[in-house]
Short mmCIF file of C-alpha atoms in Angstrom, two decimals:
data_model
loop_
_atom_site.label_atom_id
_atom_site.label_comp_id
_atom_site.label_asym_id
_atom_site.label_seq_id
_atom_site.Cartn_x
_atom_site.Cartn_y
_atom_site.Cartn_z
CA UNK A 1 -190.77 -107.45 -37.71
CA UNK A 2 -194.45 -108.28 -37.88
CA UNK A 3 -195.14 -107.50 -33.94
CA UNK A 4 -193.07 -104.12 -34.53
CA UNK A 5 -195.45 -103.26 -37.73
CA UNK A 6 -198.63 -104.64 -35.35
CA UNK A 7 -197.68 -102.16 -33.04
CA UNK A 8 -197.25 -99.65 -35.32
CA UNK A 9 -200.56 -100.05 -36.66
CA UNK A 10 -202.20 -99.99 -33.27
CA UNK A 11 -200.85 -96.61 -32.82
CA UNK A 12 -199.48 -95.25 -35.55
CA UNK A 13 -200.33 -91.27 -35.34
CA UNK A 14 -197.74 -89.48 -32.25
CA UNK A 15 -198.84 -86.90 -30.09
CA UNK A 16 -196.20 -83.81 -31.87
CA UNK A 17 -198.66 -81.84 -34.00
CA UNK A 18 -197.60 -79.30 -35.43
CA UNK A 19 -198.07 -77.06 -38.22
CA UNK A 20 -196.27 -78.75 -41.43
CA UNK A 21 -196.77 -77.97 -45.33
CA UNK A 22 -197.44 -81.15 -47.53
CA UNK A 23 -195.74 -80.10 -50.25
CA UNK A 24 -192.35 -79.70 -48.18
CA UNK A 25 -193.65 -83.38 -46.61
CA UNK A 26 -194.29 -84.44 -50.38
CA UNK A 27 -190.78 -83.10 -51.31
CA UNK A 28 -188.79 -84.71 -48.72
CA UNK A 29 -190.29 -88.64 -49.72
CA UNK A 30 -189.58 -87.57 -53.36
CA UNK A 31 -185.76 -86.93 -52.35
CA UNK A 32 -185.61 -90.13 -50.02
CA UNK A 33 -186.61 -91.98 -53.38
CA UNK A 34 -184.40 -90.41 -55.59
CA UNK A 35 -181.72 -92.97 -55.59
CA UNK A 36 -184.75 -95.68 -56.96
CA UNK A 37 -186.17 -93.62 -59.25
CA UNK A 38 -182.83 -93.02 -60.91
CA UNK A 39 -181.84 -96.90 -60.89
CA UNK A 40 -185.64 -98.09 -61.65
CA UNK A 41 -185.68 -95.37 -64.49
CA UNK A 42 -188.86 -93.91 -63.50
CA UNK A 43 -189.86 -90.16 -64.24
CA UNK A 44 -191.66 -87.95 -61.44
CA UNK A 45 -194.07 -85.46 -62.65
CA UNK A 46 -194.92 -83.33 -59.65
CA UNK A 47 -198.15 -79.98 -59.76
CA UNK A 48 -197.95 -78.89 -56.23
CA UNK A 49 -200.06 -75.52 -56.02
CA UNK A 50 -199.97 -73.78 -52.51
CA UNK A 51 -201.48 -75.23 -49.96
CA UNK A 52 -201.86 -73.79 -46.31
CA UNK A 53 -200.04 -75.37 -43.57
CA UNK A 54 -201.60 -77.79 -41.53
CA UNK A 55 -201.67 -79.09 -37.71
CA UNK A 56 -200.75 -82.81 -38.39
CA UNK A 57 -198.01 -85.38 -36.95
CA UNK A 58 -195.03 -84.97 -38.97
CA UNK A 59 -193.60 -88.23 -39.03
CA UNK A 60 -196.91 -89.98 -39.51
CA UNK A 61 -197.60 -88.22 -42.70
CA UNK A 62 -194.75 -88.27 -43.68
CA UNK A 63 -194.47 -92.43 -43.54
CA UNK A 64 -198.19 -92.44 -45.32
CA UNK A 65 -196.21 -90.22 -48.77
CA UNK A 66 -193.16 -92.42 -48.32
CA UNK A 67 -194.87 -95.37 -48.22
CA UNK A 68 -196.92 -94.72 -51.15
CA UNK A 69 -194.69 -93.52 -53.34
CA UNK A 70 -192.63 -97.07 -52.50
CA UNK A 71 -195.61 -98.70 -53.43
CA UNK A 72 -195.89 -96.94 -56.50
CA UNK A 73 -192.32 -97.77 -57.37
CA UNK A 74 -192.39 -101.33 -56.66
CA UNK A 75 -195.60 -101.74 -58.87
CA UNK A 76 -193.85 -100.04 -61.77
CA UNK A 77 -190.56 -101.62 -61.66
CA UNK A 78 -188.57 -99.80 -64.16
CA UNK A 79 -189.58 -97.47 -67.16
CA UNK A 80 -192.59 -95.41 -65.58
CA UNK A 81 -193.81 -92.65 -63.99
CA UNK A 82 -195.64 -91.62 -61.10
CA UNK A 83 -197.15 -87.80 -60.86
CA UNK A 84 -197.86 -86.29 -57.74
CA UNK A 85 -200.07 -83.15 -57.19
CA UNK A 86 -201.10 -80.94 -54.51
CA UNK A 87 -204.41 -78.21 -54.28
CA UNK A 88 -206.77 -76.92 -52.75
CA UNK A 89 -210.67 -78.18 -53.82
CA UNK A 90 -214.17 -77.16 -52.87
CA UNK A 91 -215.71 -79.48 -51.34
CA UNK A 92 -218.96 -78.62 -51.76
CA UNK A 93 -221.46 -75.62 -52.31
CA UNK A 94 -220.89 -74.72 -49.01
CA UNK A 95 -218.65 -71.73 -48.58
CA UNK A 96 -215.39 -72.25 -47.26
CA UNK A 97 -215.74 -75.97 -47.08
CA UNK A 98 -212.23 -77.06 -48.57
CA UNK A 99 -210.08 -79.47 -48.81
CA UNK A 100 -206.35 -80.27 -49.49
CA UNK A 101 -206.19 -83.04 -51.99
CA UNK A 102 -203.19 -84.92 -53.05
CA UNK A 103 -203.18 -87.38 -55.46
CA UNK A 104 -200.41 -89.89 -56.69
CA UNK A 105 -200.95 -91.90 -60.23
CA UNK A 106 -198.71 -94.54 -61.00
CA UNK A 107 -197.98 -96.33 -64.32
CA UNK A 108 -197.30 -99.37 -62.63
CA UNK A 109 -199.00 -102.97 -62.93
CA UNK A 110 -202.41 -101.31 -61.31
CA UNK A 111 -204.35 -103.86 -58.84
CA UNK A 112 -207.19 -106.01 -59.93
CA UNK A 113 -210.77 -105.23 -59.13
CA UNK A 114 -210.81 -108.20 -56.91
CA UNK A 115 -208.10 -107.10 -54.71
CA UNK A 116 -209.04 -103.47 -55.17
CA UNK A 117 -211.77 -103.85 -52.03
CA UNK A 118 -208.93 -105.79 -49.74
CA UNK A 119 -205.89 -103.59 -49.61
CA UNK A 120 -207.15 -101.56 -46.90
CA UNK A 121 -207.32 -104.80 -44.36
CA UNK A 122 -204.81 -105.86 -42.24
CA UNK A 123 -202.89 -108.83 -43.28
CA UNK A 124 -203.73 -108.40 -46.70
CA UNK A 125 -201.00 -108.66 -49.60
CA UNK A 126 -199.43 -109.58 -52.65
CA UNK A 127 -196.01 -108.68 -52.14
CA UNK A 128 -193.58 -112.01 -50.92
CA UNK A 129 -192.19 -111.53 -47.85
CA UNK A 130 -194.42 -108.32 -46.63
CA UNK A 131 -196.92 -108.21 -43.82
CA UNK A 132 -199.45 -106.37 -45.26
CA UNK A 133 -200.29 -103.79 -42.66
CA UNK A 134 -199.06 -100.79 -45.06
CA UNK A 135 -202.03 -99.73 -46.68
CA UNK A 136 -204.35 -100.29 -43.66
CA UNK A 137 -201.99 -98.54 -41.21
CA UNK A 138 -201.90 -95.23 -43.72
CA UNK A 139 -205.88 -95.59 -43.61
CA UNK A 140 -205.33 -95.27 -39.79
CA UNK A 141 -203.46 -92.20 -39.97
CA UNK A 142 -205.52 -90.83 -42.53
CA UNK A 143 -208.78 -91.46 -40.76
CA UNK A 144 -207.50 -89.77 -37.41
CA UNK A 145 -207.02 -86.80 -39.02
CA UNK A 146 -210.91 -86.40 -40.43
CA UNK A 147 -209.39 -87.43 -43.92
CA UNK A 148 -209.94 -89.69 -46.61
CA UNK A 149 -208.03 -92.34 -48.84
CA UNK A 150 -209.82 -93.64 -52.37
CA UNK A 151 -208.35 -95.47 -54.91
CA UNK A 152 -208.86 -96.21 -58.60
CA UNK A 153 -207.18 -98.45 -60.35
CA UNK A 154 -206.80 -100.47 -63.68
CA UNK A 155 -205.35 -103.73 -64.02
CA UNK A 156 -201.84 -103.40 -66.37
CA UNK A 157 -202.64 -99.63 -66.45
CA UNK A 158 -202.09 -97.49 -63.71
CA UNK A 159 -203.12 -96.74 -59.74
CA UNK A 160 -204.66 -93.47 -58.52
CA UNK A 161 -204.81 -92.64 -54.60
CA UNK A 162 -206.20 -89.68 -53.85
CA UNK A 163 -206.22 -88.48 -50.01
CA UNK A 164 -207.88 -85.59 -48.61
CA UNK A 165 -208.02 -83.54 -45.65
CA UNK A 166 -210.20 -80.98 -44.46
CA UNK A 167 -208.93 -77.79 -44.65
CA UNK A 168 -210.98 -76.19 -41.69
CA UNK A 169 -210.49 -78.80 -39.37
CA UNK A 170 -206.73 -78.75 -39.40
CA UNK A 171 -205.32 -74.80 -40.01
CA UNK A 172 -206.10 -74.09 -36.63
CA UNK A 173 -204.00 -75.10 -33.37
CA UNK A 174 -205.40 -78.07 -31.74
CA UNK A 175 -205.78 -77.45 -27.91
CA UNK A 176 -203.42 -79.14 -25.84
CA UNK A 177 -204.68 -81.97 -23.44
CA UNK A 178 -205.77 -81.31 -20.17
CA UNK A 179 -203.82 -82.86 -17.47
CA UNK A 180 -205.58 -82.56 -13.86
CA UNK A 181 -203.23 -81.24 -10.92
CA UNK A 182 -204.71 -82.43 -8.00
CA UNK A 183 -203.01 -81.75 -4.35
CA UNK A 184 -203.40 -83.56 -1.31
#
């Protein structure tokens, strides 16, 4: 299990991009869940706005959602609730300089300030019995897609991860590789 998830993590983003919506990706982890959110008693709250479809790896994104969202669950344990939400944000003055943010808040045991700046790095957990390659392999996939993971979090409280990507980088079709025909 640990050499399949250090594989994994050495290459976890395919080559099948494609244009996907998060909010359907966002939708589909939500339903996977259902069955634990029922059992664990934990309410969803979910704001997705429109957001435009993007050229991402399906799968990959969609194993960064899942696996937060399990996250979330397992720090709540029973009696919580995690909201999710989906826009579109300005990035900066800069005119059409947007992103797609999503953001999932938890009311789960939160993580401590010490740990906060370690759950990025491989290796690194607190769970019994995991590898701790979760967190740092959704970094990967978020990073090879120009976009960025920050979370906030208070001890006993809750956990905030917001993720963005930019808009302009991924609404438009990536080229596909060039292979080189050469004859003899």
């Amino acid at each position: 299990n640990v050499t399949n998830n250090m594989l994994r993590f050495g290459n976890p983003v395919s080559k099948e991009i494609k244009a996907i919506n998060l909010n359907q990706i966002i939708d589909s982890a939500l339903l996977l869940a259902k069955g634990e959110f029922k059992k664990r008693n934990i309410k969803i709250a979910r704001d997705l706005r429109p957001v435009p479809s993007v050229y991402l790896d399906e799968s990959s994104i969609s194993q960064v959602i899942l696996n937060i969202i399990l996250n979330s669950i397992q720090a709540i344990d029973s009696n919580g609730k995690i909201t999710i939400t989906s826009s579109v944000e300005q990035l900066s003055t800069d005119e059409g300089d947007h992103s797609i943010m999503l953001i999932i808040h938890d009311t789960g045991k939160g993580i401590s300030e010490e740990n906060l700046t370690k759950i990025f790095d491989p290796f690194f957990t607190t769970k019994y019995g995991c590898t701790g390659l979760g967190l740092s392999t959704i970094l990967s996939i978020i990073t090879k897609y120009d976009g960025n993971i920050s979370v906030d979090s208070v001890e006993n409280e809750f956990t905030e991860i917001t993720i963005t990507f930019p808009v302009s980088k991924l609404t438009k079709k990536p080229e596909p590789a060039q292979t080189s025909n050469t004859t003899q």
